[in-house]
Amino acid sequence: MRKPVIAGNWKMYKLVADSVAMALNLRPLVANANHCEVIIAPVFTALKTVADRLEGSNIKIAGQDCSVETQHGAHTGEVAADMLRDAGASHVIVGHSERRQFYFETDTFVNRKTQAALAANLTPIVCVGETLAQREAGHPESVVRGQLEGGLRGLTASDLDRIIVAYEPIWAIGTGLTATPEQAQEMHAFIRRVFAERASNGQAGALRILYGGSVKPDNIAGLMKQPDVDGALVGGASLEAETFAQLVNYNR
Ligand code: PEP
């Protein structure tokens, strides 16, 4: 049985006080959500304060990114994976499409970040997904295959047990366009098959694959009914406690 994951990516939103207020509002609203893991990813500057204020709750903390570097050193502006762990994170998002698009992150970078996260004992949430042009050109699967193979290169069998994959079609992120449940299911099943080529069938069966792209309270139930959709990575709808709690409590 794969435990679903509902993760909120707060992107570059919220000052520390707003982040804490949101986290404290969310806490009681999801306190009974034993059916899934609940994760929020605040900005770096708020991460430790939010983590401290959520101690003892069922809400886990993710970084939105981490450095490829594992040795502390002269890397201005970077945050190492073990620093995220030290600040209270258990997870980290790597390869988000905004990092790939706007900060030119390649699969090699995503791979190094995934390895850095694992070395720091963080669970990487490895994001993959095609652009609209790539989908319209009829080869979204080959794009996603390339991102998966590149992102997971060199990972050991035990590493592969410790990752989460998020399928986030770029055309659906922040656009209000959502993949239909059938489109999501088709790509998630494909991702599981590609993963099985690298790992055992058992490991592929245990892999959690999240869908991301304009997930909202009115579309989450249909997505979560799909057999290979194991949760959601949510941007816009994660920024407000009541709305995100509705997503977490999609089964009610
Ligand atoms: C995201 O940022 O990962 C995301 C899926 O955003 P949104 O839910 O706003 O589309």
Short mmCIF file of C-alpha atoms and ligand atoms in Angstrom, two decimals:
data_model
loop_
_atom_site.label_atom_id
_atom_site.label_comp_id
_atom_site.label_asym_id
_atom_site.label_seq_id
_atom_site.Cartn_x
_atom_site.Cartn_y
_atom_site.Cartn_z
CA MET A 1 0.00 0.00 0.00
CA ARG A 2 1.42 3.36 -1.01
CA LYS A 3 0.68 6.11 1.50
CA PRO A 4 -0.45 9.18 -0.44
CA VAL A 5 1.46 12.44 -0.11
CA ILE A 6 -0.10 15.89 -0.32
CA ALA A 7 2.65 18.48 -0.56
CA GLY A 8 2.35 22.26 -0.75
CA ASN A 9 5.02 24.28 -2.54
CA TRP A 10 4.85 27.84 -1.25
CA LYS A 11 7.32 29.07 -3.87
CA MET A 12 8.59 32.63 -3.23
CA TYR A 13 5.58 33.65 -1.15
CA LYS A 14 5.14 34.66 2.50
CA LEU A 15 7.29 36.49 5.00
CA VAL A 16 8.19 34.63 8.19
CA ALA A 17 5.18 35.89 10.16
CA ASP A 18 2.77 34.95 7.33
CA SER A 19 4.38 31.52 7.00
CA VAL A 20 4.02 30.84 10.72
CA ALA A 21 0.42 32.06 10.73
CA MET A 22 -0.43 29.82 7.79
CA ALA A 23 1.29 26.81 9.38
CA LEU A 24 -0.50 27.33 12.69
CA ASN A 25 -3.86 27.70 10.92
CA LEU A 26 -3.21 24.54 8.94
CA ARG A 27 -2.10 22.41 11.87
CA PRO A 28 -5.52 21.68 13.45
CA LEU A 29 -7.23 21.39 10.06
CA VAL A 30 -5.09 18.42 9.06
CA ALA A 31 -4.44 16.93 12.49
CA ASN A 32 -6.66 13.91 11.76
CA ALA A 33 -5.27 13.22 8.31
CA ASN A 34 -3.75 9.81 8.91
CA HIS A 35 -4.48 8.64 5.40
CA CYS A 36 -1.67 10.67 3.86
CA GLU A 37 1.61 12.42 4.52
CA VAL A 38 1.26 16.19 4.69
CA ILE A 39 4.25 18.28 3.58
CA ILE A 40 4.73 22.01 3.19
CA ALA A 41 7.67 23.75 1.56
CA PRO A 42 8.12 27.30 2.89
CA VAL A 43 10.81 29.70 1.66
CA PHE A 44 14.28 29.09 3.12
CA THR A 45 14.07 32.10 5.43
CA ALA A 46 10.94 30.78 7.14
CA LEU A 47 11.77 27.10 7.12
CA LYS A 48 13.33 26.76 10.59
CA THR A 49 10.77 28.91 12.35
CA VAL A 50 7.90 27.03 10.73
CA ALA A 51 9.50 23.67 11.48
CA ASP A 52 9.95 24.63 15.14
CA ARG A 53 6.36 25.81 15.43
CA LEU A 54 5.07 22.56 13.87
CA GLU A 55 7.07 20.26 16.09
CA GLY A 56 4.93 17.36 17.28
CA SER A 57 2.43 17.81 14.43
CA ASN A 58 1.84 15.53 11.45
CA ILE A 59 3.05 18.21 9.01
CA LYS A 60 6.46 17.62 7.50
CA ILE A 61 8.72 20.27 6.05
CA ALA A 62 10.42 20.34 2.66
CA GLY A 63 12.99 22.63 1.16
CA GLN A 64 12.07 23.95 -2.29
CA ASP A 65 15.57 23.29 -3.64
CA CYS A 66 19.05 22.43 -2.42
CA SER A 67 22.60 22.88 -3.58
CA VAL A 68 24.40 20.29 -5.66
CA GLU A 69 27.34 20.82 -3.31
CA THR A 70 27.60 18.59 -0.28
CA GLN A 71 30.73 20.15 1.23
CA HIS A 72 30.16 23.45 3.00
CA GLY A 73 32.23 26.11 1.32
CA ALA A 74 32.43 29.15 -0.89
CA HIS A 75 29.11 28.83 -2.76
CA THR A 76 27.41 32.16 -2.29
CA GLY A 77 23.64 31.93 -2.19
CA GLU A 78 23.50 28.16 -1.98
CA VAL A 79 21.89 26.10 0.77
CA ALA A 80 23.25 22.60 1.33
CA ALA A 81 20.91 19.67 1.82
CA ASP A 82 22.24 18.96 5.31
CA MET A 83 21.51 22.59 6.23
CA LEU A 84 17.88 21.99 5.29
CA ARG A 85 17.88 18.87 7.42
CA ASP A 86 19.44 20.85 10.27
CA ALA A 87 16.69 23.46 9.94
CA GLY A 88 13.97 20.83 10.29
CA ALA A 89 13.26 19.58 6.77
CA SER A 90 12.69 15.93 5.97
CA HIS A 91 12.07 16.39 2.23
CA VAL A 92 13.31 18.58 -0.60
CA ILE A 93 11.84 19.38 -4.00
CA VAL A 94 14.41 19.00 -6.79
CA GLY A 95 14.09 19.75 -10.48
CA HIS A 96 10.95 21.85 -10.21
CA SER A 97 10.07 23.12 -13.68
CA GLU A 98 10.58 26.74 -12.55
CA ARG A 99 14.18 25.85 -11.66
CA ARG A 100 14.62 24.07 -14.98
CA GLN A 101 12.99 26.88 -17.02
CA PHE A 102 14.23 30.02 -15.28
CA TYR A 103 17.50 28.87 -13.69
CA PHE A 104 18.59 26.53 -16.47
CA GLU A 105 18.83 23.40 -14.34
CA THR A 106 19.70 20.35 -16.38
CA ASP A 107 19.02 16.71 -15.63
CA THR A 108 22.64 16.45 -14.50
CA PHE A 109 22.00 19.17 -11.94
CA VAL A 110 18.79 17.51 -10.82
CA ASN A 111 20.70 14.25 -10.47
CA ARG A 112 23.39 15.86 -8.31
CA LYS A 113 20.75 17.52 -6.15
CA THR A 114 18.92 14.23 -5.74
CA GLN A 115 22.16 12.58 -4.63
CA ALA A 116 22.96 15.48 -2.29
CA ALA A 117 19.50 15.20 -0.73
CA LEU A 118 19.86 11.47 -0.20
CA ALA A 119 23.31 11.92 1.32
CA ALA A 120 21.77 14.33 3.83
CA ASN A 121 19.02 11.88 4.66
CA LEU A 122 16.33 13.97 3.01
CA THR A 123 13.64 12.49 0.77
CA PRO A 124 13.95 14.10 -2.66
CA ILE A 125 10.74 14.89 -4.52
CA VAL A 126 12.07 14.70 -8.07
CA CYS A 127 9.97 16.71 -10.53
CA VAL A 128 9.54 15.82 -14.19
CA GLY A 129 7.14 17.05 -16.85
CA GLU A 130 6.83 18.18 -20.43
CA THR A 131 6.03 21.56 -21.99
CA LEU A 132 2.90 22.15 -24.05
CA ALA A 133 4.98 22.19 -27.24
CA GLN A 134 6.49 18.82 -26.34
CA ARG A 135 3.03 17.37 -25.65
CA GLU A 136 1.63 18.80 -28.86
CA ALA A 137 4.60 17.43 -30.77
CA GLY A 138 3.43 14.03 -29.57
CA HIS A 139 6.38 12.93 -27.48
CA PRO A 140 5.73 13.81 -23.83
CA GLU A 141 6.79 10.30 -22.78
CA SER A 142 10.25 10.58 -24.30
CA VAL A 143 10.77 13.91 -22.49
CA VAL A 144 9.72 12.44 -19.17
CA ARG A 145 11.79 9.30 -19.77
CA GLY A 146 14.87 11.44 -20.42
CA GLN A 147 14.29 13.49 -17.26
CA LEU A 148 13.78 10.37 -15.17
CA GLU A 149 16.77 8.51 -16.55
CA GLY A 150 18.97 11.60 -16.22
CA GLY A 151 17.66 12.57 -12.80
CA LEU A 152 18.04 9.11 -11.31
CA ARG A 153 21.37 8.17 -12.94
CA GLY A 154 23.77 6.40 -10.60
CA LEU A 155 21.28 5.95 -7.78
CA THR A 156 21.65 2.67 -5.90
CA ALA A 157 18.80 0.26 -5.30
CA SER A 158 18.40 1.54 -1.75
CA ASP A 159 18.43 5.15 -2.99
CA LEU A 160 15.57 4.32 -5.34
CA ASP A 161 13.52 3.19 -2.33
CA ARG A 162 13.88 6.64 -0.83
CA ILE A 163 12.66 8.97 -3.53
CA ILE A 164 9.31 10.42 -4.54
CA VAL A 165 8.60 11.46 -8.14
CA ALA A 166 6.29 14.34 -9.06
CA TYR A 167 4.83 14.50 -12.55
CA GLU A 168 4.16 18.15 -13.26
CA PRO A 169 3.25 18.94 -16.86
CA ILE A 170 4.58 22.46 -17.33
CA TRP A 171 1.51 23.54 -19.27
CA ALA A 172 -0.60 22.83 -16.18
CA ILE A 173 1.50 24.67 -13.57
CA GLY A 174 -0.09 27.88 -12.39
CA THR A 175 -2.18 28.07 -15.57
CA GLY A 176 -5.51 26.76 -14.32
CA LEU A 177 -5.20 23.96 -16.89
CA THR A 178 -5.09 20.56 -15.25
CA ALA A 179 -4.22 17.28 -16.87
CA THR A 180 -7.34 15.17 -16.99
CA PRO A 181 -7.31 12.26 -14.56
CA GLU A 182 -6.81 9.99 -17.59
CA GLN A 183 -3.82 11.99 -18.88
CA ALA A 184 -2.29 11.95 -15.41
CA GLN A 185 -2.90 8.23 -15.00
CA GLU A 186 -1.37 7.46 -18.39
CA MET A 187 1.85 9.33 -17.59
CA HIS A 188 2.06 8.01 -14.02
CA ALA A 189 1.75 4.44 -15.26
CA PHE A 190 4.48 5.20 -17.80
CA ILE A 191 6.73 6.63 -15.08
CA ARG A 192 6.24 3.50 -13.00
CA ARG A 193 7.19 1.34 -15.99
CA VAL A 194 10.34 3.39 -16.66
CA PHE A 195 11.22 3.21 -12.97
CA ALA A 196 10.80 -0.57 -13.08
CA GLU A 197 13.50 -0.74 -15.75
CA ARG A 198 15.92 0.77 -13.21
CA ALA A 199 14.59 -0.86 -10.06
CA SER A 200 12.77 -4.05 -9.16
CA ASN A 201 9.07 -4.46 -9.85
CA GLY A 202 8.52 -4.35 -6.10
CA GLN A 203 10.32 -1.02 -5.85
CA ALA A 204 8.37 0.38 -8.78
CA GLY A 205 5.16 -0.78 -7.11
CA ALA A 206 6.13 1.08 -3.96
CA LEU A 207 7.19 4.34 -5.68
CA ARG A 208 4.97 7.30 -4.82
CA ILE A 209 4.21 9.42 -7.89
CA LEU A 210 2.57 12.78 -7.21
CA TYR A 211 0.68 14.82 -9.75
CA GLY A 212 1.20 18.59 -9.89
CA GLY A 213 -0.42 21.25 -12.04
CA SER A 214 -3.35 23.40 -10.93
CA VAL A 215 -4.61 20.87 -8.38
CA LYS A 216 -7.64 22.39 -6.64
CA PRO A 217 -10.32 21.16 -4.25
CA ASP A 218 -12.69 20.55 -7.17
CA ASN A 219 -10.34 18.34 -9.18
CA ILE A 220 -8.28 16.45 -6.59
CA ALA A 221 -10.76 13.64 -5.97
CA GLY A 222 -10.80 12.62 -9.65
CA LEU A 223 -7.02 12.63 -9.79
CA MET A 224 -6.62 10.67 -6.55
CA LYS A 225 -8.99 7.96 -7.83
CA GLN A 226 -6.44 7.01 -10.49
CA PRO A 227 -4.52 3.87 -9.54
CA ASP A 228 -1.06 5.34 -10.20
CA VAL A 229 -1.67 8.81 -8.73
CA ASP A 230 -0.29 8.72 -5.20
CA GLY A 231 -0.73 12.31 -4.20
CA ALA A 232 -0.33 15.90 -5.27
CA LEU A 233 2.31 18.59 -5.36
CA VAL A 234 0.36 21.81 -5.10
CA GLY A 235 1.45 25.39 -5.71
CA GLY A 236 -1.23 28.09 -5.75
CA ALA A 237 -3.86 26.17 -3.80
CA SER A 238 -1.39 25.41 -1.00
CA LEU A 239 -1.03 29.05 0.04
CA GLU A 240 -4.19 29.29 2.05
CA ALA A 241 -4.80 26.99 5.04
CA GLU A 242 -8.47 26.13 4.45
CA THR A 243 -7.94 25.36 0.77
CA PHE A 244 -4.84 23.26 1.36
CA ALA A 245 -6.62 21.42 4.18
CA GLN A 246 -9.43 20.57 1.74
CA LEU A 247 -6.81 19.04 -0.55
CA VAL A 248 -5.27 17.06 2.29
CA ASN A 249 -8.73 15.89 3.29
CA TYR A 250 -9.67 14.94 -0.27
CA ASN A 251 -11.11 11.68 0.99
CA ARG A 252 -13.82 13.24 3.17
C1 PEP B 1 3.83 23.68 -8.46
O1 PEP B 1 4.34 24.74 -8.22
O2 PEP B 1 4.50 22.65 -8.29
C2 PEP B 1 2.47 23.65 -8.95
C3 PEP B 1 1.98 22.50 -9.34
O3 PEP B 1 1.78 24.84 -9.00
P1 PEP B 1 0.19 25.04 -9.23
O4 PEP B 1 -0.50 24.07 -8.30
O5 PEP B 1 -0.06 26.46 -8.86
O6 PEP B 1 -0.08 24.72 -10.64
#
